[in-house]
XYZ file of N, CA, C and O in Angstrom:
868
model
N 0.825 -1.178 0.003
C -0.005 -0.005 0.002
C 0.870 1.260 0.003
O 1.804 1.339 0.781
N 0.576 2.196 -0.829
C 1.355 3.414 -0.931
C 1.160 4.308 0.296
O 0.059 4.529 0.738
N 2.275 4.750 0.817
C 2.244 5.673 1.959
C 2.337 7.100 1.363
O 3.384 7.549 0.940
N 1.211 7.782 1.372
C 1.149 9.125 0.785
C 2.016 10.173 1.533
O 2.306 11.181 0.991
N 2.361 9.837 2.746
C 3.147 10.785 3.566
C 4.635 10.657 3.242
O 5.435 11.351 3.739
N 4.984 9.647 2.407
C 6.390 9.481 2.050
C 6.635 9.663 0.580
O 7.614 9.164 0.005
N 5.759 10.459 -0.039
C 5.946 10.774 -1.461
C 6.516 12.134 -1.684
O 6.192 13.064 -0.919
N 7.390 12.285 -2.632
C 7.915 13.585 -2.995
C 7.140 14.117 -4.167
O 6.899 13.432 -5.180
N 6.771 15.407 -4.103
C 6.050 16.006 -5.186
C 7.015 16.380 -6.298
O 7.975 17.146 -6.070
N 6.772 15.938 -7.510
C 7.605 16.261 -8.629
C 7.306 17.671 -9.109
O 6.158 17.970 -9.481
N 8.250 18.568 -9.123
C 7.965 19.953 -9.528
C 7.715 20.022 -11.042
O 8.401 19.396 -11.832
N 6.679 20.821 -11.384
C 6.361 21.006 -12.788
C 7.372 21.992 -13.400
O 7.830 22.938 -12.721
N 7.751 21.801 -14.641
C 8.647 22.805 -15.309
C 8.031 24.184 -15.243
O 6.810 24.325 -15.402
N 8.785 25.224 -15.039
C 8.249 26.547 -14.867
C 7.702 27.055 -16.238
O 8.244 26.733 -17.306
N 6.603 27.780 -16.183
C 5.980 28.345 -17.384
C 6.650 29.705 -17.663
O 6.216 30.767 -17.178
N 7.749 29.674 -18.419
C 8.565 30.828 -18.616
C 8.007 31.650 -19.789
O 7.534 31.059 -20.798
N 8.052 32.957 -19.671
C 7.564 33.826 -20.799
C 8.529 33.740 -21.980
O 9.706 33.508 -21.812
N 7.972 33.979 -23.172
C 8.810 34.006 -24.325
C 9.698 35.270 -24.367
O 9.195 36.373 -24.088
N 10.988 35.152 -24.694
C 11.826 36.330 -24.729
C 11.480 37.249 -25.937
O 11.067 36.759 -26.991
N 11.564 38.529 -25.692
C 11.361 39.512 -26.761
C 12.623 39.781 -27.521
O 13.664 39.215 -27.245
N 12.526 40.616 -28.533
C 13.675 40.943 -29.304
C 14.583 41.972 -28.628
O 15.774 42.088 -28.987
N 14.029 42.652 -27.633
C 14.845 43.610 -26.863
C 14.822 43.235 -25.392
O 13.935 42.530 -24.907
N 15.841 43.761 -24.674
C 15.958 43.484 -23.251
C 14.764 44.091 -22.479
O 14.437 45.267 -22.731
N 14.148 43.233 -21.608
C 13.018 43.693 -20.806
C 13.291 43.333 -19.394
O 13.381 42.150 -19.057
N 13.566 44.274 -18.545
C 13.990 44.023 -17.140
C 12.903 43.252 -16.423
O 13.184 42.328 -15.651
N 11.624 43.642 -16.653
C 10.471 42.964 -15.956
C 10.433 41.479 -16.395
O 10.240 40.561 -15.576
N 10.594 41.246 -17.685
C 10.541 39.880 -18.262
C 11.694 39.058 -17.697
O 11.529 37.890 -17.376
N 12.846 39.654 -17.657
C 14.037 38.950 -17.109
C 13.850 38.558 -15.629
O 14.184 37.452 -15.195
N 13.330 39.513 -14.845
C 13.074 39.215 -13.421
C 12.036 38.093 -13.256
O 12.177 37.217 -12.402
N 10.996 38.092 -14.054
C 9.986 37.016 -13.996
C 10.565 35.698 -14.326
O 10.331 34.679 -13.668
N 11.423 35.636 -15.392
C 12.084 34.416 -15.742
C 13.017 33.922 -14.627
O 13.018 32.731 -14.304
N 13.728 34.827 -14.044
C 14.647 34.503 -12.956
C 13.909 33.935 -11.792
O 14.330 32.889 -11.177
N 12.761 34.532 -11.391
C 11.975 34.017 -10.249
C 11.457 32.600 -10.535
O 11.436 31.741 -9.658
N 10.938 32.387 -11.780
C 10.447 31.065 -12.109
C 11.522 29.985 -12.034
O 11.288 28.917 -11.510
N 12.671 30.299 -12.564
C 13.772 29.300 -12.502
C 14.271 29.092 -11.090
O 14.597 27.979 -10.694
N 14.309 30.142 -10.295
C 14.763 30.055 -8.913
C 13.870 29.092 -8.100
O 14.328 28.208 -7.420
N 12.532 29.269 -8.292
C 11.590 28.390 -7.550
C 11.740 26.966 -8.008
O 11.745 26.045 -7.197
N 11.904 26.787 -9.261
C 12.060 25.403 -9.824
C 13.267 24.708 -9.334
O 13.187 23.570 -8.832
N 14.403 25.400 -9.359
C 15.625 24.733 -8.910
C 15.674 24.589 -7.423
O 16.314 23.669 -6.917
N 14.997 25.404 -6.661
C 14.893 25.215 -5.235
C 14.143 23.946 -4.936
O 14.512 23.145 -4.026
N 13.045 23.657 -5.692
C 12.261 22.436 -5.497
C 13.133 21.203 -5.859
O 13.099 20.203 -5.168
N 13.855 21.325 -6.910
C 14.733 20.197 -7.308
C 15.807 19.930 -6.249
O 16.102 18.782 -5.905
N 16.381 21.008 -5.726
C 17.397 20.879 -4.693
C 16.829 20.189 -3.432
O 17.426 19.349 -2.825
N 15.535 20.556 -3.080
C 14.938 19.967 -1.914
C 14.705 18.475 -2.098
O 14.854 17.669 -1.174
N 14.269 18.120 -3.292
C 14.054 16.704 -3.642
C 15.334 15.896 -3.521
O 15.438 14.840 -2.917
N 16.436 16.443 -4.151
C 17.709 15.738 -4.073
C 18.219 15.657 -2.664
O 18.765 14.623 -2.266
N 18.022 16.664 -1.893
C 18.490 16.662 -0.514
C 17.747 15.552 0.315
O 18.310 14.894 1.156
N 16.398 15.420 0.002
C 15.653 14.381 0.756
C 16.076 12.984 0.321
O 16.207 12.091 1.161
N 16.331 12.779 -0.967
C 16.639 11.435 -1.476
C 18.030 10.964 -0.982
O 18.233 9.831 -0.631
N 19.015 11.913 -1.006
C 20.377 11.484 -0.619
C 20.633 11.679 0.871
O 21.723 11.442 1.372
N 19.615 12.100 1.614
C 19.756 12.236 3.059
C 19.734 10.922 3.794
O 19.580 9.854 3.154
N 19.836 10.879 5.127
C 19.910 9.624 5.886
C 18.671 8.794 5.782
O 18.717 7.576 5.983
N 17.531 9.408 5.458
C 16.285 8.598 5.332
C 15.799 8.641 3.879
O 14.629 8.417 3.612
N 16.675 8.913 2.951
C 16.216 9.060 1.562
C 15.709 7.796 0.961
O 14.916 7.853 0.002
N 16.113 6.616 1.507
C 15.628 5.366 0.906
C 14.144 5.196 0.882
O 13.609 4.441 0.080
N 13.445 5.875 1.804
C 12.025 5.664 1.905
C 11.289 6.324 0.667
O 10.107 6.035 0.455
N 11.997 7.107 -0.091
C 11.401 7.724 -1.290
C 11.717 6.965 -2.586
O 11.237 7.287 -3.613
N 12.529 5.873 -2.469
C 12.977 5.184 -3.713
C 12.001 4.024 -3.965
O 11.731 3.210 -3.046
N 11.591 3.871 -5.139
C 10.691 2.769 -5.564
C 11.563 1.752 -6.319
O 11.751 1.889 -7.535
N 12.001 0.728 -5.612
C 12.865 -0.280 -6.196
C 12.136 -1.607 -6.394
O 11.219 -1.892 -5.636
N 12.493 -2.384 -7.405
C 11.867 -3.677 -7.599
C 12.041 -4.606 -6.379
O 13.111 -4.700 -5.793
N 11.003 -5.375 -6.070
C 11.073 -6.365 -5.020
C 9.979 -7.403 -5.261
O 8.957 -7.148 -5.978
N 10.100 -8.564 -4.596
C 9.105 -9.569 -4.672
C 9.206 -10.567 -3.567
O 10.345 -10.781 -3.023
N 8.109 -11.100 -3.074
C 8.098 -12.122 -2.015
C 7.067 -13.190 -2.392
O 5.943 -12.855 -2.750
N 7.520 -14.435 -2.325
C 6.678 -15.541 -2.796
C 6.816 -16.718 -1.791
O 7.821 -16.850 -1.092
N 5.760 -17.542 -1.771
C 5.747 -18.666 -0.859
C 4.964 -19.833 -1.450
O 4.235 -19.627 -2.462
N 5.094 -21.006 -0.859
C 4.329 -22.151 -1.306
C 3.687 -22.829 -0.110
O 4.288 -22.953 0.947
N 2.421 -23.244 -0.279
C 1.706 -23.933 0.778
C 1.409 -25.378 0.473
O 0.434 -25.923 1.030
N 2.237 -26.012 -0.292
C 2.083 -27.433 -0.650
C 3.361 -28.208 -0.354
O 4.449 -27.638 -0.198
N 3.237 -29.509 -0.248
C 4.375 -30.421 -0.138
C 5.031 -30.586 -1.510
O 4.321 -30.637 -2.555
N 6.330 -30.699 -1.552
C 7.075 -30.902 -2.798
C 7.951 -32.135 -2.657
O 8.697 -32.206 -1.655
N 7.879 -33.031 -3.568
C 8.599 -34.292 -3.461
C 9.483 -34.532 -4.678
O 9.261 -33.878 -5.749
N 10.426 -35.396 -4.567
C 11.319 -35.816 -5.669
C 11.021 -37.260 -6.014
O 10.961 -38.159 -5.156
N 10.791 -37.557 -7.326
C 10.496 -38.914 -7.725
C 11.797 -39.756 -7.792
O 11.700 -41.004 -7.721
N 12.981 -39.142 -7.934
C 14.221 -39.831 -7.985
C 15.341 -38.865 -7.646
O 15.093 -37.677 -7.436
N 16.514 -39.410 -7.523
C 17.695 -38.552 -7.079
C 18.562 -38.150 -8.260
O 19.631 -37.575 -8.030
N 18.128 -38.458 -9.429
C 18.965 -38.134 -10.617
C 18.340 -37.004 -11.431
O 18.802 -36.751 -12.565
N 17.300 -36.380 -10.922
C 16.660 -35.301 -11.658
C 16.730 -33.997 -10.829
O 16.604 -34.068 -9.595
N 16.911 -32.882 -11.502
C 16.877 -31.590 -10.874
C 15.469 -31.075 -10.876
O 14.806 -31.065 -11.943
N 14.968 -30.683 -9.717
C 13.577 -30.221 -9.588
C 13.549 -28.740 -9.225
O 14.368 -28.243 -8.433
N 12.636 -28.000 -9.888
C 12.470 -26.580 -9.637
C 11.554 -26.366 -8.451
O 10.500 -27.002 -8.398
N 11.934 -25.563 -7.552
C 11.122 -25.164 -6.447
C 9.915 -24.398 -6.986
O 10.056 -23.525 -7.848
N 8.720 -24.704 -6.559
C 7.499 -24.075 -7.051
C 6.869 -23.199 -5.952
O 7.071 -23.385 -4.757
N 6.079 -22.240 -6.423
C 5.346 -21.347 -5.522
C 3.870 -21.251 -5.932
O 3.573 -21.340 -7.136
N 2.982 -21.048 -4.925
C 1.612 -20.880 -5.266
C 1.017 -19.557 -4.797
O -0.182 -19.334 -4.974
N 1.878 -18.724 -4.143
C 1.372 -17.476 -3.580
C 2.388 -16.368 -3.844
O 3.602 -16.547 -3.570
N 1.922 -15.235 -4.297
C 2.715 -14.012 -4.382
C 2.309 -13.100 -3.242
O 1.138 -12.619 -3.208
N 3.228 -12.828 -2.346
C 2.907 -11.954 -1.179
C 3.101 -10.482 -1.561
O 2.319 -9.652 -1.191
N 4.219 -10.186 -2.250
C 4.494 -8.809 -2.665
C 5.116 -8.907 -4.077
O 5.890 -9.796 -4.405
N 4.784 -7.915 -4.892
C 5.303 -7.889 -6.289
C 5.409 -6.465 -6.734
O 4.358 -5.761 -6.842
N 6.598 -6.020 -7.061
C 6.847 -4.731 -7.659
C 7.977 -4.856 -8.660
O 9.145 -4.730 -8.316
N 7.630 -5.152 -9.903
C 8.679 -5.333 -10.914
C 9.268 -6.726 -10.972
O 10.121 -7.005 -11.768
N 8.858 -7.597 -10.029
C 9.296 -9.011 -10.027
C 8.069 -9.889 -9.926
O 7.199 -9.686 -9.021
N 7.875 -10.780 -10.888
C 6.677 -11.559 -11.011
C 6.941 -13.050 -11.093
O 8.028 -13.452 -11.504
N 5.941 -13.845 -10.693
C 6.020 -15.316 -10.763
C 5.346 -15.796 -11.999
O 4.214 -15.332 -12.344
N 5.977 -16.733 -12.732
C 5.356 -17.368 -13.933
C 5.757 -18.833 -13.887
O 6.797 -19.223 -13.328
N 4.902 -19.654 -14.538
C 5.187 -21.112 -14.676
C 5.457 -21.747 -13.293
O 6.200 -22.742 -13.220
N 4.921 -21.188 -12.262
C 4.970 -21.648 -10.873
C 6.406 -21.633 -10.254
O 6.537 -21.726 -9.037
N 7.422 -21.477 -11.074
C 8.781 -21.538 -10.493
C 9.675 -20.427 -10.949
O 10.766 -20.214 -10.394
N 9.297 -19.657 -12.014
C 10.204 -18.604 -12.523
C 9.883 -17.254 -11.876
O 8.771 -16.761 -11.894
N 10.926 -16.667 -11.354
C 10.860 -15.299 -10.799
C 11.464 -14.389 -11.825
O 12.680 -14.344 -12.093
N 10.587 -13.595 -12.448
C 10.923 -12.730 -13.604
C 11.154 -11.309 -13.168
O 10.363 -10.765 -12.373
N 12.193 -10.686 -13.794
C 12.419 -9.250 -13.453
C 12.093 -8.391 -14.709
O 12.393 -8.795 -15.831
N 11.511 -7.224 -14.492
C 11.149 -6.323 -15.555
C 12.261 -5.301 -15.805
O 12.216 -4.524 -16.753
N 13.239 -5.237 -14.867
C 14.313 -4.263 -14.979
C 15.631 -4.971 -14.734
O 15.761 -5.768 -13.798
N 16.650 -4.687 -15.586
C 17.952 -5.281 -15.367
C 18.686 -4.717 -14.185
O 18.463 -3.573 -13.779
N 19.610 -5.524 -13.591
C 20.417 -4.999 -12.518
C 20.899 -6.193 -11.689
O 20.742 -7.351 -11.982
N 21.493 -5.813 -10.584
C 21.959 -6.790 -9.559
C 20.867 -6.999 -8.548
O 20.312 -6.015 -7.961
N 20.541 -8.298 -8.313
C 19.443 -8.657 -7.363
C 19.978 -9.560 -6.222
O 20.909 -10.328 -6.414
N 19.348 -9.411 -5.079
C 19.605 -10.299 -3.968
C 18.431 -11.281 -3.834
O 17.280 -10.850 -3.696
N 18.737 -12.549 -3.973
C 17.688 -13.612 -3.868
C 17.939 -14.325 -2.533
O 19.012 -14.776 -2.222
N 16.834 -14.522 -1.781
C 16.893 -15.232 -0.494
C 15.867 -16.302 -0.488
O 14.724 -16.107 -1.020
N 16.145 -17.448 0.126
C 15.142 -18.486 0.237
C 15.236 -19.143 1.637
O 16.228 -19.121 2.356
N 14.090 -19.703 2.005
C 13.938 -20.497 3.224
C 13.081 -21.743 2.858
O 11.924 -21.592 2.489
N 13.682 -22.940 2.969
C 12.995 -24.132 2.540
C 12.895 -25.088 3.693
O 13.930 -25.411 4.349
N 11.682 -25.602 3.969
C 11.425 -26.541 5.078
C 11.579 -27.968 4.621
O 10.673 -28.535 3.957
N 12.744 -28.579 4.882
C 12.996 -29.976 4.442
C 12.596 -30.912 5.535
O 12.738 -30.652 6.754
N 12.193 -32.160 5.083
C 11.826 -33.242 6.010
C 12.550 -34.513 5.590
O 12.618 -34.803 4.358
N 13.041 -35.304 6.539
C 13.711 -36.597 6.220
C 12.987 -37.663 6.944
O 12.898 -37.712 8.174
N 12.416 -38.689 6.209
C 11.637 -39.747 6.802
C 12.516 -41.043 6.845
O 11.995 -42.119 7.196
N 13.786 -40.990 6.440
C 14.600 -42.196 6.324
C 15.333 -42.434 7.654
O 15.441 -41.543 8.499
N 15.886 -43.647 7.801
C 16.673 -43.995 8.972
C 18.119 -43.559 8.897
O 18.931 -43.855 9.765
N 18.477 -42.883 7.826
C 19.850 -42.447 7.619
C 19.942 -40.919 7.494
O 18.964 -40.253 7.144
N 21.115 -40.383 7.729
C 21.319 -38.986 7.429
C 21.291 -38.790 5.944
O 21.693 -39.652 5.166
N 20.801 -37.644 5.547
C 20.695 -37.379 4.102
C 21.140 -35.956 3.763
O 21.319 -35.092 4.629
N 21.478 -35.775 2.492
C 21.871 -34.426 1.991
C 20.892 -33.972 0.947
O 20.231 -34.753 0.301
N 20.827 -32.679 0.770
C 20.024 -32.111 -0.301
C 20.788 -30.890 -0.894
O 21.342 -30.079 -0.128
N 20.889 -30.841 -2.184
C 21.556 -29.729 -2.845
C 20.495 -28.741 -3.294
O 19.407 -29.105 -3.799
N 20.818 -27.423 -3.153
C 19.927 -26.379 -3.610
C 20.800 -25.366 -4.389
O 21.793 -24.893 -3.900
N 20.366 -24.993 -5.568
C 21.195 -24.082 -6.392
C 20.241 -23.252 -7.262
O 19.011 -23.368 -7.204
N 20.832 -22.380 -8.084
C 20.066 -21.424 -8.915
C 20.228 -21.674 -10.393
O 21.306 -22.082 -10.826
N 19.194 -21.448 -11.129
C 19.227 -21.427 -12.555
C 18.778 -20.032 -13.083
O 17.801 -19.438 -12.563
N 19.438 -19.595 -14.103
C 19.136 -18.291 -14.752
C 18.729 -18.590 -16.204
O 19.527 -19.176 -16.959
N 17.470 -18.269 -16.551
C 16.953 -18.549 -17.916
C 17.134 -19.988 -18.285
O 17.458 -20.276 -19.508
N 16.951 -20.904 -17.388
C 17.022 -22.332 -17.673
C 18.411 -22.944 -17.579
O 18.559 -24.159 -17.817
N 19.447 -22.137 -17.297
C 20.816 -22.670 -17.198
C 21.371 -22.533 -15.830
O 21.209 -21.513 -15.178
N 22.007 -23.615 -15.333
C 22.587 -23.557 -13.967
C 23.589 -22.433 -13.829
O 24.378 -22.213 -14.749
N 23.519 -21.725 -12.717
C 24.505 -20.694 -12.443
C 25.748 -21.297 -11.761
O 25.613 -22.018 -10.775
N 26.892 -21.111 -12.333
C 28.121 -21.696 -11.805
C 28.370 -21.281 -10.380
O 28.106 -20.158 -9.975
N 28.806 -22.267 -9.576
C 29.177 -22.010 -8.196
C 28.013 -21.501 -7.293
O 28.251 -20.788 -6.299
N 26.795 -21.843 -7.654
C 25.648 -21.334 -6.885
C 25.034 -22.419 -5.987
O 24.029 -22.176 -5.338
N 25.652 -23.639 -5.956
C 25.084 -24.730 -5.206
C 25.412 -24.691 -3.690
O 26.452 -24.168 -3.332
N 24.498 -25.186 -2.897
C 24.725 -25.373 -1.459
C 24.189 -26.751 -1.058
O 23.193 -27.194 -1.590
N 24.873 -27.396 -0.156
C 24.492 -28.704 0.365
C 24.069 -28.583 1.805
O 24.851 -28.131 2.637
N 22.891 -29.095 2.090
C 22.358 -29.076 3.460
C 22.165 -30.487 3.990
O 21.740 -31.345 3.254
N 22.561 -30.747 5.241
C 22.481 -32.029 5.864
C 21.247 -32.174 6.714
O 20.865 -31.239 7.423
N 20.605 -33.389 6.666
C 19.450 -33.676 7.460
C 19.716 -34.865 8.301
O 20.240 -35.907 7.896
N 19.343 -34.834 9.603
C 19.493 -35.911 10.519
C 18.506 -37.021 10.174
O 17.542 -36.814 9.511
N 18.844 -38.254 10.629
C 17.934 -39.360 10.395
C 16.642 -39.105 11.210
O 16.605 -38.338 12.168
N 15.557 -39.778 10.818
C 14.288 -39.603 11.540
C 14.398 -40.051 12.950
O 15.196 -40.905 13.304
N 13.515 -39.422 13.794
C 13.501 -39.816 15.200
C 12.819 -41.150 15.444
O 13.190 -41.977 16.263
N 11.737 -41.354 14.668
C 10.954 -42.600 14.705
C 10.120 -42.687 13.438
O 10.126 -41.746 12.643
N 9.376 -43.771 13.269
C 8.611 -43.968 12.064
C 7.637 -42.842 11.825
O 7.313 -42.456 10.692
N 7.077 -42.296 12.876
C 6.096 -41.206 12.706
C 6.626 -39.820 13.072
O 5.874 -38.886 13.180
N 7.939 -39.733 13.259
C 8.544 -38.469 13.698
C 9.788 -38.203 12.840
O 10.906 -38.530 13.274
N 9.619 -37.600 11.673
C 10.779 -37.297 10.824
C 11.657 -36.192 11.389
O 11.263 -35.469 12.301
N 12.846 -36.069 10.853
C 13.694 -34.919 11.200
C 13.444 -33.764 10.258
O 12.926 -33.964 9.148
N 13.796 -32.567 10.684
C 13.490 -31.359 9.904
C 14.724 -30.466 9.914
O 15.500 -30.472 10.865
N 14.796 -29.701 8.861
C 15.797 -28.659 8.833
C 15.325 -27.537 7.891
O 14.542 -27.757 6.958
N 15.780 -26.295 8.202
C 15.501 -25.197 7.310
C 16.750 -24.895 6.536
O 17.837 -24.693 7.082
N 16.651 -24.881 5.218
C 17.735 -24.522 4.336
C 17.521 -23.081 3.905
O 16.436 -22.728 3.382
N 18.478 -22.235 4.161
C 18.308 -20.819 3.820
C 19.671 -20.183 3.425
O 20.673 -20.612 3.911
N 19.587 -19.224 2.545
C 20.764 -18.494 2.184
C 20.339 -17.279 1.324
O 19.169 -17.206 0.965
N 21.248 -16.439 1.031
C 20.964 -15.333 0.060
C 22.077 -15.349 -1.001
O 23.201 -15.786 -0.757
N 21.749 -14.821 -2.136
C 22.620 -14.903 -3.285
C 22.451 -13.718 -4.189
O 21.315 -13.284 -4.478
N 23.564 -13.109 -4.624
C 23.514 -12.003 -5.580
C 23.603 -12.537 -7.005
O 24.414 -13.386 -7.295
N 22.684 -12.027 -7.875
C 22.747 -12.484 -9.270
C 22.513 -11.285 -10.194
O 21.671 -10.401 -9.885
N 23.194 -11.225 -11.299
C 23.080 -10.141 -12.265
C 22.078 -10.569 -13.318
O 22.255 -11.605 -13.998
N 21.002 -9.857 -13.473
C 19.937 -10.154 -14.396
C 19.684 -9.053 -15.390
O 19.764 -7.848 -15.007
N 19.336 -9.417 -16.602
C 18.932 -8.444 -17.605
C 17.425 -8.319 -17.612
O 16.700 -9.114 -17.021
N 16.892 -7.292 -18.237
C 15.455 -7.107 -18.360
C 14.817 -8.382 -18.919
O 15.282 -8.929 -19.927
N 13.724 -8.827 -18.281
C 12.965 -10.004 -18.695
C 13.699 -11.342 -18.440
O 13.189 -12.413 -18.856
N 14.815 -11.344 -17.776
C 15.426 -12.607 -17.303
C 14.610 -13.225 -16.214
O 13.773 -12.515 -15.520
N 14.813 -14.475 -15.959
C 14.140 -15.136 -14.793
C 15.114 -16.014 -14.083
O 16.128 -16.530 -14.652
N 14.851 -16.276 -12.824
C 15.696 -17.159 -12.013
C 14.819 -18.218 -11.382
O 13.625 -17.980 -11.094
N 15.381 -19.427 -11.183
C 14.697 -20.502 -10.533
C 15.605 -21.053 -9.432
O 16.830 -20.979 -9.498
N 14.952 -21.607 -8.411
C 15.660 -22.295 -7.312
C 15.458 -23.800 -7.536
O 14.319 -24.285 -7.640
N 16.561 -24.502 -7.643
C 16.528 -25.945 -7.934
C 16.917 -26.789 -6.746
O 17.610 -26.265 -5.857
N 16.472 -28.030 -6.674
C 16.915 -28.910 -5.558
C 16.995 -30.325 -6.040
O 16.405 -30.744 -7.038
N 17.791 -31.114 -5.297
C 17.993 -32.537 -5.533
C 18.354 -33.206 -4.226
O 19.387 -32.835 -3.639
N 17.610 -34.193 -3.737
C 17.928 -34.897 -2.506
C 18.737 -36.117 -2.754
O 18.779 -36.666 -3.833
N 19.451 -36.589 -1.693
C 20.236 -37.815 -1.841
C 19.357 -39.054 -1.678
O 19.798 -40.145 -1.960
N 18.089 -38.857 -1.224
C 17.137 -39.980 -1.111
C 15.721 -39.389 -1.273
O 15.441 -38.313 -0.823
N 14.799 -40.170 -1.919
C 13.485 -39.670 -2.132
C 12.654 -39.561 -0.830
O 11.541 -39.076 -0.802
N 13.232 -40.083 0.282
C 12.626 -39.895 1.560
C 12.769 -38.454 2.100
O 12.180 -38.137 3.142
N 13.524 -37.681 1.385
C 13.623 -36.243 1.734
C 12.621 -35.448 0.885
O 12.568 -35.643 -0.351
N 11.860 -34.617 1.514
C 10.858 -33.859 0.841
C 10.807 -32.419 1.389
O 11.362 -32.120 2.404
N 10.018 -31.574 0.715
C 9.799 -30.203 1.152
C 8.353 -30.208 1.678
O 7.392 -30.584 1.036
N 8.229 -29.798 2.992
C 6.978 -29.984 3.686
C 6.400 -28.673 4.182
O 7.114 -27.790 4.692
N 5.101 -28.545 4.030
C 4.353 -27.422 4.685
C 3.602 -27.975 5.909
O 3.234 -29.169 5.921
N 3.390 -27.135 6.872
C 2.685 -27.614 8.115
C 1.572 -26.660 8.457
O 1.690 -25.438 8.336
N 0.478 -27.205 8.893
C -0.725 -26.433 9.285
C -0.422 -25.640 10.518
O 0.544 -25.882 11.252
N -1.281 -24.691 10.813
C -1.178 -23.885 12.032
C -1.245 -24.778 13.262
O -1.961 -25.801 13.260
N -0.504 -24.383 14.304
C -0.480 -25.198 15.522
C -1.395 -24.596 16.625
O -1.784 -23.465 16.513
N -1.584 -25.395 17.634
C -2.376 -24.958 18.760
C -1.634 -25.257 20.045
O -0.726 -26.063 20.127
N -1.997 -24.544 21.124
C -1.482 -24.719 22.473
C 0.068 -24.659 22.529
O 0.740 -25.638 22.768
N 0.664 -23.514 22.223
C -0.011 -22.253 21.917
C -0.321 -22.144 20.404
O 0.163 -22.946 19.580
N -1.117 -21.137 20.032
C -1.441 -20.898 18.638
C -0.179 -20.541 17.877
O 0.624 -19.664 18.319
N 0.112 -21.221 16.746
C 1.252 -20.969 15.947
C 0.888 -20.856 14.494
O -0.040 -21.501 14.036
N 1.584 -19.978 13.693
C 1.181 -19.782 12.306
C 1.513 -20.995 11.473
O 2.250 -21.922 11.854
N 0.946 -21.073 10.279
C 1.255 -22.023 9.233
C 2.737 -21.969 8.900
O 3.324 -20.868 8.907
N 3.321 -23.100 8.602
C 4.720 -23.115 8.134
C 4.676 -23.371 6.596
O 4.342 -24.456 6.152
N 4.974 -22.319 5.803
C 5.025 -22.568 4.341
C 6.185 -23.519 4.019
O 7.191 -23.574 4.769
N 6.025 -24.271 2.975
C 7.102 -25.187 2.618
C 8.284 -24.392 2.007
O 9.464 -24.806 2.217
N 8.031 -23.276 1.352
C 9.106 -22.425 0.792
C 8.723 -20.987 0.933
O 7.610 -20.603 0.736
N 9.689 -20.170 1.251
C 9.615 -18.695 1.197
C 10.801 -18.195 0.396
O 11.924 -18.587 0.635
N 10.534 -17.332 -0.524
C 11.643 -16.702 -1.318
C 11.354 -15.236 -1.514
O 10.210 -14.811 -1.690
N 12.414 -14.447 -1.416
C 12.285 -12.989 -1.671
C 13.355 -12.548 -2.611
O 14.450 -13.123 -2.672
N 13.086 -11.543 -3.388
C 14.064 -10.903 -4.312
C 13.990 -9.409 -4.116
O 12.901 -8.819 -4.021
N 15.147 -8.766 -4.092
C 15.142 -7.314 -4.004
C 16.285 -6.739 -4.882
O 17.325 -7.341 -5.043
N 15.996 -5.592 -5.429
C 16.915 -4.933 -6.326
C 18.049 -4.309 -5.506
O 17.843 -3.652 -4.493
N 19.277 -4.519 -5.941
C 20.476 -3.983 -5.259
C 21.054 -2.763 -5.981
O 21.285 -1.716 -5.385
N 21.272 -2.914 -7.295
C 21.953 -1.906 -8.059
C 21.742 -2.141 -9.577
O 21.594 -3.288 -9.981
N 21.762 -1.079 -10.314
C 21.715 -1.215 -11.751
C 23.078 -1.326 -12.362
O 23.234 -1.424 -13.577
N 24.100 -1.331 -11.526
C 25.500 -1.460 -11.952
C 25.954 -2.897 -11.661
O 26.010 -3.300 -10.544
N 26.164 -3.691 -12.685
C 26.618 -5.068 -12.479
C 28.079 -5.053 -12.109
O 28.822 -4.089 -12.261
N 28.492 -6.239 -11.642
C 29.895 -6.376 -11.157
C 30.842 -6.272 -12.314
O 30.558 -6.619 -13.453
């Protein structure tokens, strides 16, 4: 929701009189006053933007997405794309094909994820999570997370896999989060709200993207 108290008013260009063929002191003074007011407004805007709280006036691309379903792997030899079913926030970053996070503006972005993994096996397991850009794996973007063996047949082990990553994207590029477990007993799990005490739903996946800079490395 837009906060109207944090908006800067864009000054309109001054309506300057047309110059005559001869020098007119009154006309020159009027032109001077119009330009002076205009540049004072521009100076005030620049001072606000580059000041200690100037960030509140900047409209930068961002997005936040989550999933409320379980995600499983049919085998350990396939790369699976993390999927999302909910867009929480979207400003220049949109979700498509359930897994693609698309940007409408090129630049450097910070991608963060939080994935709720579950292990139902009697052994410790690993799961790899990495990034793809426009369908191609990003070099050196993989992370491996370890999961403890289950506590009992009805009590699996859990872990949260999370990290953040900087990626350089062009206009209309998209990024995906990929995963591969060491055993199909590892899955991505969502959990319903709890009681005694009341606890919120646990999404299976949360991901956010935020614009960092239009200057690539």
